[in-house]
mmCIF file of C-alpha atoms in Angstrom:
data_model
loop_
_atom_site.group_PDB
_atom_site.id
_atom_site.type_symbol
_atom_site.label_atom_id
_atom_site.label_comp_id
_atom_site.label_asym_id
_atom_site.label_seq_id
_atom_site.Cartn_x
_atom_site.Cartn_y
_atom_site.Cartn_z
ATOM 1 C CA MET A 1122 -4.878 -4.936 -29.774
ATOM 2 C CA GLN A 1123 -2.070 -3.355 -31.393
ATOM 3 C CA HIS A 1124 -3.430 0.620 -32.191
ATOM 4 C CA LEU A 1125 -3.338 0.676 -28.222
ATOM 5 C CA PHE A 1126 0.435 0.092 -27.582
ATOM 6 C CA GLY A 1127 1.863 1.597 -30.946
ATOM 7 C CA LYS A 1128 5.195 3.490 -31.111
ATOM 8 C CA ASN A 1129 4.007 6.402 -29.489
ATOM 9 C CA GLY A 1130 2.819 4.898 -26.217
ATOM 10 C CA PHE A 1131 -0.372 6.671 -27.164
ATOM 11 C CA ILE A 1132 -2.047 5.323 -24.658
ATOM 12 C CA TYR A 1133 0.770 5.506 -21.747
ATOM 13 C CA SER A 1134 0.711 9.444 -22.334
ATOM 14 C CA PHE A 1135 -2.785 10.236 -22.258
ATOM 15 C CA PHE A 1136 -2.828 8.261 -19.332
ATOM 16 C CA LEU A 1137 -0.286 10.055 -17.392
ATOM 17 C CA VAL A 1138 -0.911 13.731 -18.464
ATOM 18 C CA TYR A 1139 -4.619 12.531 -17.296
ATOM 19 C CA LEU A 1140 -3.109 11.499 -13.676
ATOM 20 C CA LEU A 1141 -1.265 14.773 -13.855
ATOM 21 C CA THR A 1142 -4.827 16.911 -13.583
ATOM 22 C CA CYS A 1143 -6.236 14.574 -11.591
ATOM 23 C CA PHE A 1144 -4.858 15.373 -8.075
ATOM 24 C CA THR A 1145 -4.382 19.096 -6.950
ATOM 25 C CA VAL A 1146 -0.881 20.322 -5.602
ATOM 26 C CA THR A 1147 1.189 23.172 -4.757
ATOM 27 C CA LYS A 1148 1.593 25.231 -8.149
ATOM 28 C CA ALA A 1149 5.644 26.975 -7.231
ATOM 29 C CA GLY A 1150 9.298 24.859 -7.000
ATOM 30 C CA SER A 1151 9.290 20.948 -8.779
ATOM 31 C CA HIS A 1152 8.009 18.034 -8.146
ATOM 32 C CA THR A 1153 7.583 14.185 -8.736
ATOM 33 C CA LEU A 1154 4.617 12.628 -9.428
ATOM 34 C CA MET A 1155 4.880 8.188 -10.129
ATOM 35 C CA ALA A 1156 2.144 5.910 -10.277
ATOM 36 C CA PHE A 1157 2.965 2.135 -9.445
ATOM 37 C CA ALA A 1158 0.943 -0.453 -11.776
ATOM 38 C CA THR A 1159 1.218 -4.038 -10.455
ATOM 39 C CA TYR A 1160 -1.344 -6.513 -12.264
ATOM 40 C CA ILE A 1161 -1.007 -10.138 -11.193
ATOM 41 C CA ASP A 1162 -2.306 -13.631 -12.676
ATOM 42 C CA GLY A 1163 -2.861 -16.277 -10.863
ATOM 43 C CA GLN A 1164 -4.101 -16.878 -7.358
ATOM 44 C CA THR A 1165 -2.354 -14.842 -4.570
ATOM 45 C CA PRO A 1166 -3.132 -13.353 -1.398
ATOM 46 C CA PHE A 1167 -2.662 -9.948 -2.654
ATOM 47 C CA PRO A 1168 -4.462 -7.823 -5.088
ATOM 48 C CA GLU A 1169 -5.055 -9.067 -8.749
ATOM 49 C CA PHE A 1170 -4.136 -4.818 -9.586
ATOM 50 C CA SER A 1171 -3.135 -2.227 -7.372
ATOM 51 C CA VAL A 1172 -1.457 1.002 -8.166
ATOM 52 C CA VAL A 1173 0.063 3.403 -5.436
ATOM 53 C CA LEU A 1174 0.570 7.265 -6.380
ATOM 54 C CA MET A 1175 3.310 9.090 -4.734
ATOM 55 C CA LEU A 1176 3.514 12.841 -5.051
ATOM 56 C CA ASP A 1177 7.155 13.666 -3.929
ATOM 57 C CA ASP A 1178 8.432 10.343 -2.680
ATOM 58 C CA VAL A 1179 5.043 10.471 -0.406
ATOM 59 C CA GLN A 1180 2.246 8.298 -1.027
ATOM 60 C CA ILE A 1181 -0.967 10.214 -2.205
ATOM 61 C CA GLY A 1182 -3.269 7.830 -2.940
ATOM 62 C CA TYR A 1183 -3.856 3.978 -3.218
ATOM 63 C CA TYR A 1184 -5.798 2.171 -5.695
ATOM 64 C CA ASP A 1185 -6.449 -2.010 -5.739
ATOM 65 C CA SER A 1186 -9.128 -4.406 -7.066
ATOM 66 C CA VAL A 1187 -10.099 -5.171 -4.397
ATOM 67 C CA THR A 1188 -12.145 -2.084 -3.522
ATOM 68 C CA TRP A 1189 -12.062 -0.700 -7.204
ATOM 69 C CA SER A 1190 -11.863 2.727 -6.206
ATOM 70 C CA VAL A 1191 -9.280 5.043 -5.147
ATOM 71 C CA THR A 1192 -8.080 5.414 -1.574
ATOM 72 C CA ARG A 1193 -6.211 9.299 -1.032
ATOM 73 C CA HIS A 1194 -4.180 9.829 1.333
ATOM 74 C CA SER A 1195 -3.369 13.135 1.677
ATOM 75 C CA PRO A 1196 -6.134 15.971 2.835
ATOM 76 C CA SER A 1197 -7.954 17.863 0.095
ATOM 77 C CA ASP A 1198 -10.168 20.539 0.133
ATOM 78 C CA SER A 1199 -11.060 20.378 -3.713
ATOM 79 C CA LYS A 1200 -14.853 20.910 -4.131
ATOM 80 C CA TYR A 1201 -14.456 18.519 -7.624
ATOM 81 C CA GLN A 1202 -13.092 15.792 -5.425
ATOM 82 C CA ASN A 1203 -16.196 13.014 -6.641
ATOM 83 C CA GLU A 1204 -15.549 14.259 -10.484
ATOM 84 C CA GLU A 1205 -11.609 13.993 -9.608
ATOM 85 C CA LYS A 1206 -12.265 10.341 -7.994
ATOM 86 C CA SER A 1207 -14.761 9.565 -10.268
ATOM 87 C CA ASP A 1208 -12.033 10.425 -13.462
ATOM 88 C CA ALA A 1209 -9.175 8.668 -11.829
ATOM 89 C CA ASP A 1210 -11.008 5.127 -11.516
ATOM 90 C CA ILE A 1211 -12.140 5.354 -14.835
ATOM 91 C CA VAL A 1212 -8.180 5.686 -15.639
ATOM 92 C CA PHE A 1213 -7.249 2.654 -13.534
ATOM 93 C CA LEU A 1214 -10.135 0.865 -14.725
ATOM 94 C CA GLU A 1215 -8.917 1.659 -18.278
ATOM 95 C CA LEU A 1216 -4.660 0.667 -17.163
ATOM 96 C CA TYR A 1217 -5.716 -2.769 -15.452
ATOM 97 C CA ASN A 1218 -8.033 -3.512 -18.548
ATOM 98 C CA ILE A 1219 -4.320 -2.237 -20.907
ATOM 99 C CA MET A 1220 -2.087 -4.237 -18.280
ATOM 100 C CA LYS A 1221 -4.436 -7.805 -18.450
ATOM 101 C CA ASP A 1222 -4.992 -7.563 -22.281
ATOM 102 C CA ARG A 1223 -0.761 -7.743 -22.140
ATOM 103 C CA ALA A 1224 -0.962 -10.531 -20.047
ATOM 104 C CA VAL A 1225 -2.679 -12.597 -21.835
ATOM 105 C CA TYR A 1226 -0.435 -12.101 -24.862
ATOM 106 C CA ASN A 1227 2.668 -12.330 -23.524
ATOM 107 C CA LYS A 1228 1.281 -15.367 -21.868
ATOM 108 C CA GLU A 1229 0.444 -16.245 -25.509
ATOM 109 C CA LEU A 1230 3.295 -15.834 -27.169
ATOM 110 C CA LEU A 1231 5.984 -15.881 -24.588
ATOM 111 C CA ASN A 1232 5.007 -19.694 -22.954
ATOM 112 C CA ASN A 1233 6.707 -22.537 -24.437
ATOM 113 C CA THR A 1234 5.546 -25.322 -21.960
ATOM 114 C CA ASN A 1235 3.529 -27.872 -22.909
#
């Protein structure tokens, strides 16, 4: 598992670059693309895993562990919409697995209760 979380953070960098290629945006000016991912371990009324995609402070996509698919909140006329959705599903599923592995690792390392 250490090779996934090396000093360079290769996996995280790959996800960020890949996310930037998944969604079509305006090609002029400066924009900010952010992905907020949460993983909750245990019983809650919320999804175990969710991701909110924001472009310039506007939500453009959502992914959670209830539906296991991307929901777009912006109109898209891309002829590659199905491929983009499939690619995003793969990326978010891998991010889920990484966050889950990290939670298990931290629980074993930092849990000092008897």
